[in-house]
CSV table of C-alpha atoms in Angstrom, one decimal:
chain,number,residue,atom,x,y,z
G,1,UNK,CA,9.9,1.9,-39.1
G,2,UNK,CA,7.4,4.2,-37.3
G,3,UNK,CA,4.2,4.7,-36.8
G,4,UNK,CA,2.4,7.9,-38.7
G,5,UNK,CA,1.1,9.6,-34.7
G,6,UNK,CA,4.4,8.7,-33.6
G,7,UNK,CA,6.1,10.9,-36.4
G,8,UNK,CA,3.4,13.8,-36.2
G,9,UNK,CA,4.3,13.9,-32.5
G,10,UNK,CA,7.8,14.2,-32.8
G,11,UNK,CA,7.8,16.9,-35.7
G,12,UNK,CA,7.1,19.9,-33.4
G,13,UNK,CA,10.5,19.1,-31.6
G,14,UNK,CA,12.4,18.8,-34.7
G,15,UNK,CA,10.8,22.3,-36.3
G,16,UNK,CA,11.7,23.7,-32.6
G,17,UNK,CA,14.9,22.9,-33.1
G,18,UNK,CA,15.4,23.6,-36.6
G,19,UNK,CA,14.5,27.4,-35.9
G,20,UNK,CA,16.4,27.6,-33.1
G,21,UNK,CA,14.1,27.3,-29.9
G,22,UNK,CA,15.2,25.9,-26.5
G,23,UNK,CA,14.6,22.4,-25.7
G,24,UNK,CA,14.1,21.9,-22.0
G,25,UNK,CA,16.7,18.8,-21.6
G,26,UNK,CA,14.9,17.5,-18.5
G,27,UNK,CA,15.7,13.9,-18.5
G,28,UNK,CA,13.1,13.2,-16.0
G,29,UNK,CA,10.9,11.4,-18.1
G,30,UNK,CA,13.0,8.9,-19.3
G,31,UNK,CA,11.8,5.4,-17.3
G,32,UNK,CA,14.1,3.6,-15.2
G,33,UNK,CA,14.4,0.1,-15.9
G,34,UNK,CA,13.8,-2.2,-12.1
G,35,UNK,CA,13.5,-5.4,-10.5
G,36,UNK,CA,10.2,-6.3,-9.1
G,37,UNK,CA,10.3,-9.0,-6.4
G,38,UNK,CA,8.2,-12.2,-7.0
G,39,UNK,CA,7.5,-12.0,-3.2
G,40,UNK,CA,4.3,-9.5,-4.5
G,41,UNK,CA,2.8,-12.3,-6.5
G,42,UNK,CA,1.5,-15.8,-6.1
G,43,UNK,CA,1.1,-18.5,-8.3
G,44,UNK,CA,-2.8,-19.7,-9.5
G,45,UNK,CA,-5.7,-19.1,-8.3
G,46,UNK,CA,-5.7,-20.6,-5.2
G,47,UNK,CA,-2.3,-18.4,-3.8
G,48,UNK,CA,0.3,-21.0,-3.1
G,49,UNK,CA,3.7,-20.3,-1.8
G,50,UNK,CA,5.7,-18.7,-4.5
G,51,UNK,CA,8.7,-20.6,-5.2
G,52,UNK,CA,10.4,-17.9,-6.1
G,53,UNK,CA,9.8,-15.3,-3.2
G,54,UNK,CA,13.5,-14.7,-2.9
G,55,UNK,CA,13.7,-13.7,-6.7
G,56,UNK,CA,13.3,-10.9,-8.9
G,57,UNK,CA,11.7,-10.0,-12.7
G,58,UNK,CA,13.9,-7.3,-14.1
G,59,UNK,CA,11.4,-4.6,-15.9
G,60,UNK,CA,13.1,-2.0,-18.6
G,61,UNK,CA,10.9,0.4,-20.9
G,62,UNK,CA,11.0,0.6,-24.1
G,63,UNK,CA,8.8,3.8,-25.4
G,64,UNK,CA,8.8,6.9,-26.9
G,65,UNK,CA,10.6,7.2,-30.3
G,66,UNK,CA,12.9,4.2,-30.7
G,67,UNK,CA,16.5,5.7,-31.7
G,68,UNK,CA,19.8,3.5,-31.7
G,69,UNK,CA,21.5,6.0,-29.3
G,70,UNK,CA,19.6,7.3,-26.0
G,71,UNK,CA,18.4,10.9,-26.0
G,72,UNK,CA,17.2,13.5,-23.9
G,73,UNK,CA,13.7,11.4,-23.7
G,74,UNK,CA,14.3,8.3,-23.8
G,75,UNK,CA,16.9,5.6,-23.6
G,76,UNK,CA,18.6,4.5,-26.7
G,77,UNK,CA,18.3,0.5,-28.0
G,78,UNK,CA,21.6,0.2,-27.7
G,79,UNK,CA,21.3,1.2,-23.6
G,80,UNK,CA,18.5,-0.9,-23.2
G,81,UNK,CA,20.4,-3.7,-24.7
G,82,UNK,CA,23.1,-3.8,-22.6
G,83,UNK,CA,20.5,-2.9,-19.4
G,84,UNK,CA,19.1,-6.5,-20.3
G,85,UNK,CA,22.7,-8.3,-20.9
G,86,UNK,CA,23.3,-7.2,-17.6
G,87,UNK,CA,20.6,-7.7,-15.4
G,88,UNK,CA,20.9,-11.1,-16.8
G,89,UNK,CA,23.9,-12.7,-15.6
G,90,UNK,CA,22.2,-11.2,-11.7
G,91,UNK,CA,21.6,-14.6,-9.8
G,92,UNK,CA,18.6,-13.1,-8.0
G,93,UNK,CA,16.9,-12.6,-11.5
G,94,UNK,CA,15.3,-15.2,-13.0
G,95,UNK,CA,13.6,-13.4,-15.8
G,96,UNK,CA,12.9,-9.9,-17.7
G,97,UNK,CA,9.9,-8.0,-19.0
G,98,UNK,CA,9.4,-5.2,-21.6
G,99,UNK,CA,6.6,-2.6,-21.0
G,100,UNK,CA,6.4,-1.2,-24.9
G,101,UNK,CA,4.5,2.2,-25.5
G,102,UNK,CA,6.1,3.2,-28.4
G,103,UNK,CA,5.0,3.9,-32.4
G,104,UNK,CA,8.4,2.5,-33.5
G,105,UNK,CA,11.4,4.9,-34.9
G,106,UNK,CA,14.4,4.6,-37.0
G,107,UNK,CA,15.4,0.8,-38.8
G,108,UNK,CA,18.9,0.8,-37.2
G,109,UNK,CA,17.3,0.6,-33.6
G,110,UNK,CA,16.2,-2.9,-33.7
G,111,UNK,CA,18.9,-5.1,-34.9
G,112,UNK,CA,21.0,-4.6,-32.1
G,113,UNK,CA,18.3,-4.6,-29.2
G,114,UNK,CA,17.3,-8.2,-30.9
G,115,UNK,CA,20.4,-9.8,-30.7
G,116,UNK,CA,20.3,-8.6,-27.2
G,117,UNK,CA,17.1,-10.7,-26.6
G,118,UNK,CA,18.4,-13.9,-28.4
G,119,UNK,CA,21.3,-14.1,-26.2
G,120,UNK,CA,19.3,-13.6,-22.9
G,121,UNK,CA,19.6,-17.2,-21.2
G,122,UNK,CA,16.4,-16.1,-19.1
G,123,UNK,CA,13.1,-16.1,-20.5
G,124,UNK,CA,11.7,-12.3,-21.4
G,125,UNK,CA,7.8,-11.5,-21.6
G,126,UNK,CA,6.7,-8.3,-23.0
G,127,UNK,CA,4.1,-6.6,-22.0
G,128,UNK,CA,2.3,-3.5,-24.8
G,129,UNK,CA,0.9,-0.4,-22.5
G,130,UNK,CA,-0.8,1.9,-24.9
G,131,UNK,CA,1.2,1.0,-28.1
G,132,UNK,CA,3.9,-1.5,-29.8
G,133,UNK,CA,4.1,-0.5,-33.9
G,134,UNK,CA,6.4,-0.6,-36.5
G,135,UNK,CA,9.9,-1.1,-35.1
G,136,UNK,CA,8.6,-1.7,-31.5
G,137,UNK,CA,6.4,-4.9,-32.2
G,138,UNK,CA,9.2,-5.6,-34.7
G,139,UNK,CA,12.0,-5.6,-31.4
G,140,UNK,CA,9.2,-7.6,-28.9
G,141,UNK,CA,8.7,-10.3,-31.3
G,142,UNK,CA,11.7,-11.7,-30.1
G,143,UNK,CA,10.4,-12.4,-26.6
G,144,UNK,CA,9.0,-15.7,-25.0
G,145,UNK,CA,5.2,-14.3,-24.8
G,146,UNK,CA,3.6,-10.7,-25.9
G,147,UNK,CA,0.9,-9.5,-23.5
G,148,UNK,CA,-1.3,-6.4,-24.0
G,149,UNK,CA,-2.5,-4.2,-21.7
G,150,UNK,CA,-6.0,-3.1,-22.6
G,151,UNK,CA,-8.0,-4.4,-25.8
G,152,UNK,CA,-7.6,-1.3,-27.7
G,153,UNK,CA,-3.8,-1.4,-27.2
G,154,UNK,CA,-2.8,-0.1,-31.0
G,155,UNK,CA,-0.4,-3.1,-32.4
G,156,UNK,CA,1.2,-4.0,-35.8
G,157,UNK,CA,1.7,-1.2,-38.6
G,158,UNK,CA,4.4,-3.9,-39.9
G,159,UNK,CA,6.5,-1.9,-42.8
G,160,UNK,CA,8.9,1.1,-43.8
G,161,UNK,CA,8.4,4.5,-44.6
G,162,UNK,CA,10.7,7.3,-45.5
G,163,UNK,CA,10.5,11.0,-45.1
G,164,UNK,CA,12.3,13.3,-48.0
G,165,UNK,CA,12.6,16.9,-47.8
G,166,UNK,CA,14.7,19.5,-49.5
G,167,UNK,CA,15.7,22.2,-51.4
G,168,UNK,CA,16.2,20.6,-55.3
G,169,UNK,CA,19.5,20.7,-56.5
G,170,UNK,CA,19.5,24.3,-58.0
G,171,UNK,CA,17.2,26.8,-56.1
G,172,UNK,CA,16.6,30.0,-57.1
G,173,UNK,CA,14.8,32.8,-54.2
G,174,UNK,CA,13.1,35.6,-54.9
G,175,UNK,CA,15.6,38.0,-54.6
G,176,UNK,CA,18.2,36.3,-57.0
G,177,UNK,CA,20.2,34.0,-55.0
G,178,UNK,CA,21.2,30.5,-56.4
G,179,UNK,CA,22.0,27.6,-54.3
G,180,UNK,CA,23.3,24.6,-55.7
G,181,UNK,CA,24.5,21.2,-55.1
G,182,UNK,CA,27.4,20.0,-56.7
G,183,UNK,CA,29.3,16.0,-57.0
G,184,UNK,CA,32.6,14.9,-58.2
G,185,UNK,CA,32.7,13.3,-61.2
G,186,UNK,CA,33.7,10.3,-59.8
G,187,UNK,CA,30.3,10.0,-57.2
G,188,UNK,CA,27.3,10.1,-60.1
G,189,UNK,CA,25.0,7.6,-57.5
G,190,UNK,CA,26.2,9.3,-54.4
G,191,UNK,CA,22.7,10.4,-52.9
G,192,UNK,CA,21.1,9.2,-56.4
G,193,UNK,CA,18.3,8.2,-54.8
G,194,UNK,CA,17.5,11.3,-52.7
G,195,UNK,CA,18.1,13.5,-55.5
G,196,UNK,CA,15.5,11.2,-57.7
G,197,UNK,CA,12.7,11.1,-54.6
G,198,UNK,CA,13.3,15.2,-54.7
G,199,UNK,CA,12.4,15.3,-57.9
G,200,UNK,CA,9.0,13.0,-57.8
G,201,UNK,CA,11.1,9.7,-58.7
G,202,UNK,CA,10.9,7.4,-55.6
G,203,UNK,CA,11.4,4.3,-57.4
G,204,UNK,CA,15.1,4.3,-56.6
G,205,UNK,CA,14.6,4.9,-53.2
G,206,UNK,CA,12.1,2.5,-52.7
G,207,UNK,CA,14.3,-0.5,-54.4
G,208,UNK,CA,17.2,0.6,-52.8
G,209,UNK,CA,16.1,1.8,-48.9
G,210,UNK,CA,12.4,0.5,-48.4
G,211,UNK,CA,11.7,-2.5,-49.7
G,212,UNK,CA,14.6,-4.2,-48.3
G,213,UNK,CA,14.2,-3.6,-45.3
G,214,UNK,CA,10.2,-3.8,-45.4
G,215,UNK,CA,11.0,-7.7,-46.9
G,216,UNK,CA,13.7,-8.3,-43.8
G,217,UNK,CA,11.1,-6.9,-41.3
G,218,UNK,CA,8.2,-9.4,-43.1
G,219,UNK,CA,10.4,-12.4,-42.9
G,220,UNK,CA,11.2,-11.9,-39.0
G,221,UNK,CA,7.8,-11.2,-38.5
G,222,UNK,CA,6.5,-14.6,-39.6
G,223,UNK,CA,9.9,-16.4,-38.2
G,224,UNK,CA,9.0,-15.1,-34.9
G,225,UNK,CA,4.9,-15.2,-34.6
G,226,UNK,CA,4.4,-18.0,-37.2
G,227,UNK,CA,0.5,-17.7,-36.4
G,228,UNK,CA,0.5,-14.0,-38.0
G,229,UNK,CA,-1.0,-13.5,-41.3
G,230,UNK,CA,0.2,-11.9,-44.6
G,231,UNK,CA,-2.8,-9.6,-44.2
G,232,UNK,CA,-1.5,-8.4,-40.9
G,233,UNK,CA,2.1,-7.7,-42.4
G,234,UNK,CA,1.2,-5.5,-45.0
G,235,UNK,CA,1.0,-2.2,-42.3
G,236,UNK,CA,-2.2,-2.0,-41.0
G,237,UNK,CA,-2.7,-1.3,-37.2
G,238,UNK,CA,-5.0,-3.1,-35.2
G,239,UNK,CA,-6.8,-2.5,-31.6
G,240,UNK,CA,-5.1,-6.0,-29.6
G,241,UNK,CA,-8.3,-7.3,-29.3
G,242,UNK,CA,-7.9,-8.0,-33.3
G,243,UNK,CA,-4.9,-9.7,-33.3
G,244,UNK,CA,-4.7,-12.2,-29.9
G,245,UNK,CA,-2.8,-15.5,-31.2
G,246,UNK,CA,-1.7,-13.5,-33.9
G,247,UNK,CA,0.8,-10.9,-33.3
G,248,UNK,CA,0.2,-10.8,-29.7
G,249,UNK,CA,-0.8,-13.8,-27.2
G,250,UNK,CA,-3.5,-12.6,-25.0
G,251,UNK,CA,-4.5,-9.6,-23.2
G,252,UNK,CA,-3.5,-9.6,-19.0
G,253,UNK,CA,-2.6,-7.3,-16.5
G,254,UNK,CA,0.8,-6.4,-15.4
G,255,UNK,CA,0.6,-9.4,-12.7
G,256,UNK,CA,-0.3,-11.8,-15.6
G,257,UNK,CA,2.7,-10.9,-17.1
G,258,UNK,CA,5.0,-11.3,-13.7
G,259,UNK,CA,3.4,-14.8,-13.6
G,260,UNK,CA,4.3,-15.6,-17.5
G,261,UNK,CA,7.9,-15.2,-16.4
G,262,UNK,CA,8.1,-17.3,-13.3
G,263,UNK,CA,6.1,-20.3,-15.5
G,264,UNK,CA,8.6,-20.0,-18.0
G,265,UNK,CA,11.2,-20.1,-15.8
G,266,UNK,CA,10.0,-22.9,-13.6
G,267,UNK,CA,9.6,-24.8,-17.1
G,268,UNK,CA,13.0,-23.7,-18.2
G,269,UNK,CA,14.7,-25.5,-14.9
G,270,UNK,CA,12.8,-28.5,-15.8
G,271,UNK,CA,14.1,-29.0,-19.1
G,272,UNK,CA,17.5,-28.0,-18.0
G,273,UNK,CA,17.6,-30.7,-15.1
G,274,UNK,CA,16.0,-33.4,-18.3
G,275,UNK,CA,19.1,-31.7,-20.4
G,276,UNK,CA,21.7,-32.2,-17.4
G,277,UNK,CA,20.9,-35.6,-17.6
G,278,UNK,CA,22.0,-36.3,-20.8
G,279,UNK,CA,26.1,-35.2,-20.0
G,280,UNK,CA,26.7,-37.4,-17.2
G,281,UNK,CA,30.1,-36.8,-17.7
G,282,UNK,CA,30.1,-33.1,-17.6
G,283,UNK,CA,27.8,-33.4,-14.5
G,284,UNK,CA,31.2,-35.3,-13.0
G,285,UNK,CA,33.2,-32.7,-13.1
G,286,UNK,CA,31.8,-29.9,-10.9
G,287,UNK,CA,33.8,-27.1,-12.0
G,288,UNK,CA,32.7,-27.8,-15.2
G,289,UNK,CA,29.5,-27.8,-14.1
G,290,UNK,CA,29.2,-24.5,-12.6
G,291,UNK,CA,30.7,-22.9,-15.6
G,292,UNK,CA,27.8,-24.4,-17.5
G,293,UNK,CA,24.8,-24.1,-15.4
G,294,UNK,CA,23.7,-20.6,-14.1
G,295,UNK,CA,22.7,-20.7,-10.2
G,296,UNK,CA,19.5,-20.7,-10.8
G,297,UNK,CA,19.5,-23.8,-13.0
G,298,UNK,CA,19.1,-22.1,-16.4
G,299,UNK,CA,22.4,-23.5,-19.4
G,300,UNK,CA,24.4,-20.3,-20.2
G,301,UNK,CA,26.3,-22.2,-22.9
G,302,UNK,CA,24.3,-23.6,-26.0
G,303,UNK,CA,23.2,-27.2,-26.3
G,304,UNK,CA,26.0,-27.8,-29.5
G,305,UNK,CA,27.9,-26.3,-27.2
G,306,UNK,CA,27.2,-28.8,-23.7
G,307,UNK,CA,27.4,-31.7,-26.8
G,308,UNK,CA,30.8,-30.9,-27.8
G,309,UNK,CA,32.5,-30.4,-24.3
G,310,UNK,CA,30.3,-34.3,-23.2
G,311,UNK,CA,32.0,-35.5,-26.5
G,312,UNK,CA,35.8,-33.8,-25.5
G,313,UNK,CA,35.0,-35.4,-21.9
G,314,UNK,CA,34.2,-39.0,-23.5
G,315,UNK,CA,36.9,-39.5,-25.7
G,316,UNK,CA,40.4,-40.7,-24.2
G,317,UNK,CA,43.2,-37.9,-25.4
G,318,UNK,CA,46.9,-39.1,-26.6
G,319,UNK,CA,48.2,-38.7,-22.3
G,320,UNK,CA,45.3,-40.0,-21.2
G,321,UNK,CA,45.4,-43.3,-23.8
G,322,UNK,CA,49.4,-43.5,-23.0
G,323,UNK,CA,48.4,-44.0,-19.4
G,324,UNK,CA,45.8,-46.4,-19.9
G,325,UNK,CA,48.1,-48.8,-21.8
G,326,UNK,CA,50.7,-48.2,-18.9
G,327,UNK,CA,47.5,-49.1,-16.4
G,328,UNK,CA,46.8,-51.9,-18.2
G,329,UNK,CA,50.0,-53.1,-18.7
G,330,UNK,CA,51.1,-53.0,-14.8
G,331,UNK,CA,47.6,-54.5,-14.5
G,332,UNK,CA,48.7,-57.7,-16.5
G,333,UNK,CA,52.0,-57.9,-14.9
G,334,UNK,CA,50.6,-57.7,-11.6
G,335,UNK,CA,47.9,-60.6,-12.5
G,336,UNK,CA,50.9,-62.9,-13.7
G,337,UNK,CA,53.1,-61.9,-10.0
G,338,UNK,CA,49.8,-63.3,-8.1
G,339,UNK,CA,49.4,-66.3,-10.8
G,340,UNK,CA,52.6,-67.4,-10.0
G,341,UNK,CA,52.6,-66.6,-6.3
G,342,UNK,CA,49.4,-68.5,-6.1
G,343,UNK,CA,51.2,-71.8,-7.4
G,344,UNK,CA,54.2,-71.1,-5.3
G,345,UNK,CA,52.2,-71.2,-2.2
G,346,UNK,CA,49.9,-74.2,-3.8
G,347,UNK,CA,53.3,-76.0,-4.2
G,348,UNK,CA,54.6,-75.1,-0.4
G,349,UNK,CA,51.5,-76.5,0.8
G,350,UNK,CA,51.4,-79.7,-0.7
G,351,UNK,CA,54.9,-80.0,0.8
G,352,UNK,CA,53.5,-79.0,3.5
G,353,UNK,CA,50.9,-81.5,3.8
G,354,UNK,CA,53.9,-84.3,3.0
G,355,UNK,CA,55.9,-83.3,5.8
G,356,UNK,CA,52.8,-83.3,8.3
G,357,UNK,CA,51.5,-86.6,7.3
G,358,UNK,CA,55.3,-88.1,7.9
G,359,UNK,CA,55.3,-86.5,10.9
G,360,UNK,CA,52.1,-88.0,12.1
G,361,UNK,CA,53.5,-91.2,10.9
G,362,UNK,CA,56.5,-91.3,13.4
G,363,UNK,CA,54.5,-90.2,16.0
G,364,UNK,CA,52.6,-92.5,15.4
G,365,UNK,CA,55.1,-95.6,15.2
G,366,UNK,CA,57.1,-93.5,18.3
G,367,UNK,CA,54.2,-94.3,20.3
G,368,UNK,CA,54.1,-98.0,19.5
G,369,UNK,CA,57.1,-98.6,20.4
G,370,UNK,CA,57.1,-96.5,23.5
G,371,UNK,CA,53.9,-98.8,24.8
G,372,UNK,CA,55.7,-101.7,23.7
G,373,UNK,CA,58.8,-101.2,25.7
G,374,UNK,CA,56.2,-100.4,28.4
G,375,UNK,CA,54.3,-103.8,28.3
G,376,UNK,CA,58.1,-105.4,28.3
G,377,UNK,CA,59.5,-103.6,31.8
G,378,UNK,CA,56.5,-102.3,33.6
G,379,UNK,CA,58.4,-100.1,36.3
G,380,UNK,CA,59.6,-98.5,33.7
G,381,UNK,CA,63.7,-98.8,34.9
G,382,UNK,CA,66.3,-100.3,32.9
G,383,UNK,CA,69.7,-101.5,34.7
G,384,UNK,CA,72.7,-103.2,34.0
G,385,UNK,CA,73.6,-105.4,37.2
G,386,UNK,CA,77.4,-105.0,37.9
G,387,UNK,CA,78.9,-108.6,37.3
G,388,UNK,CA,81.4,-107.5,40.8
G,389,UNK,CA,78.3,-107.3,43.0
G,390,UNK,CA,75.6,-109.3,44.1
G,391,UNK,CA,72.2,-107.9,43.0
G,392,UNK,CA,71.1,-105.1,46.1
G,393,UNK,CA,67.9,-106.1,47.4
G,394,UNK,CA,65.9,-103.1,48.2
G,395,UNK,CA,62.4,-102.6,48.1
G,396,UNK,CA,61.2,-99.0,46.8
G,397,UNK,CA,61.0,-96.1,49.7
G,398,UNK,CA,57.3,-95.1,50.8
G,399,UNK,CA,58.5,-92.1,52.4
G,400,UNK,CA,61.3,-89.7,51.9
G,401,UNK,CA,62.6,-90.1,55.1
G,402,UNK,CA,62.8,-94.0,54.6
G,403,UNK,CA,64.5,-93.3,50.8
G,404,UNK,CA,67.6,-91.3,52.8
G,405,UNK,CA,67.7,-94.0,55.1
G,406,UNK,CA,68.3,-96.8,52.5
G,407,UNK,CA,70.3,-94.1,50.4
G,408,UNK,CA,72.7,-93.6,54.1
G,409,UNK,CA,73.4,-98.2,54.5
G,410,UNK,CA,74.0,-98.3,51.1
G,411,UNK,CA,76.9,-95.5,51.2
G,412,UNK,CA,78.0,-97.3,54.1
G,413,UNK,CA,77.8,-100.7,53.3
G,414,UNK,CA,80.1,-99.8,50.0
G,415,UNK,CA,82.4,-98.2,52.7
């Protein structure tokens, strides 16, 4: 999956090495991935605060000649894969871009540097500076948004190609000597194809190699820029200016892409906090929560996946039914303690009440008869007289001096 340039340029290096030259190993060239602050940009036209000046967009190349493994020039797929896995689960970062300049390479480069993308839980922008073909614009269609540099960006050259070189199986020089390739007996279609292509028969090698992985590349294509057309899939590359809607989405600067990030992002929390919503009981539960929610708001687990745990959380298990039938059972018994209570004490009162009223009654009928006995002996005194003695005729004392005097005749007047 490369680009025709993109081969010519690399076949010098591979003669050079093939006759034996020195390669200068220099791995100065290969681009650093970074973060760039979102404190350098602002949002719209008319600069207002950034909401997200305290953030970063993490920025990884992918050019030169795509390869699975990293070389000398460039970083591998599979590094620049696990560059983005990483930077990902970074709080301060709340997105990622790809700068592509690249004419594609080998097929096994992009299967595992897509998967990479699909599990990003932060939105990723790419943005093409000079080139994205073949297997490059094959690996970018997995991001949010494709933005090109300059209008006559190359872009596309969606297919496969295969390069077959060789001596032929028996090989005769000049001067006599023979060289020859031999198979067991038991491997007749190891390298069948190869051997067929060597001898002007690529038919094999297109059923088997090419056009499998031409269709694959084809049905990816349209899965992920739907708006593409057949004609654009057949290997043809265009200038970017050709293809805006269409294999890319518009053409921007650097800055535009920055932007495309933090709107994505800022319309990624939105739908997360409308999703976070609908798990009310998982929302309850804050450690659950913060397993489930990155700190910037984004869902690291899957929507199936926030369903199923809601759904665990909102059905009662086996303890948790056993000690709602205890609950409710203590509840019951508890409710029939204050019934009864309640008619105990209803009971009490009315006794109560019985007792009170027969107590008012003798008070009542006490009080009669203490004002009649009243009306009946006025000073209140009741004496017998004694038979033995005449009735004493004393009139009451005024004064207590005139009571001891009366009290002194009396004593001696029984004397």
């Amino acid at each position: 999956m490369i680009h025709p340039q993109q081969a010519a340029a690399m076949l010098p290096l591979v003669r050079g090495i093939i006759d034996g030259n020195l390669i200068d190993l220099d791995k100065s060239e290969r681009k650093e991935a970074k973060k760039v602050s979102c404190a350098d940009f602002y949002v719209g036209e008319s600069k207002q605060v950034n909401p997200y000046t305290d953030k970063s967009v993490y920025v990884t190349y992918l050019d030169g000649t795509m390869t699975k493994y990293g070389s000398c020039f460039s970083y591998g797929t599979r590094e620049i894969a696990q560059e983005l896995l990483e930077a990902d689960k970074d709080p301060e970062i709340i997105g990622h871009i790809i700068v592509a300049d690249s004419g594609g390479g080998a097929a096994d480069s992009v299967p595992e540097l897509a998967a990479a993308i699909k599990q990003l839980t932060k939105p990723i922008v790419s943005y093409i500076d000079g080139m994205a073909a073949s297997a490059c614009i094959y690996a970018i269609s997995y991001t949010k948004k494709i933005i090109a540099h300059h209008i006559f960006d190359q872009v596309g050259c969606v297919g496969t190609m295969i390069t077959v070189s060789g001596w032929p199986k028996v090989r005769h020089d000049p001067n006599g000597y023979m060289q020859i390739r031999i198979y067991a007996d038991q491997s007749e279609e190891k390298n069948a194809d190869y051997e067929a292509a060597l001898e002007g028969n690529t038919q094999l090698i297109k059923e088997e190699v090419l056009n499998p992985l031409c269709q694959a590349f084809i049905d990816d294509m349209k899965a992920n820029r739907p708006s593409s057309t057949d004609d654009q899939l057949k290997g043809k590359t265009y200038f970017a200016k050709d293809v805006v809607g269409t294999l890319i989405d518009e053409i921007g600067s650097f800055e535009d892409a920055v932007q495309a990030v933090m709107d994505l992002a800022a319309e990624q929390n939105n739908q997360t906090s409308e999703k976070m919503a609908k798990y009310p009981k998982l929302e309850s539960i804050p450690e659950l929560e913060e397993q489930a929610y990155a700190e910037d708001g984004s869902t690291i687990l899957q929507e199936c996946q926030l369903e199923a745990i809601e759904q665990a959380l909102s059905t009662p298990r086996a303890e948790e039914n056993e000690l709602q039938s205890q609950m409710d059972t203590l509840k019951a018994e508890h409710a029939a303690e204050v019934s009864k209570l309640t008619e105990t004490i209803k009971d009490q009162n009315a006794q109560i009440n019985q007792k009170d009223a027969r107590i008012s009654e003798l008070e009542t009928a006490l009080s009669a008869s203490i004002h009649k006995n009243d009306q009946e002996d006025p000073a209140g005194v009741h004496s017998e007289a004694d038979p033995a003695h005449k009735v004493d005729e004393f009139a009451p004392a005024k004064t207590y001096e005139e009571a001891a005097e009366a009290c002194r005749e009396f004593l001696n007047r029984k004397k």
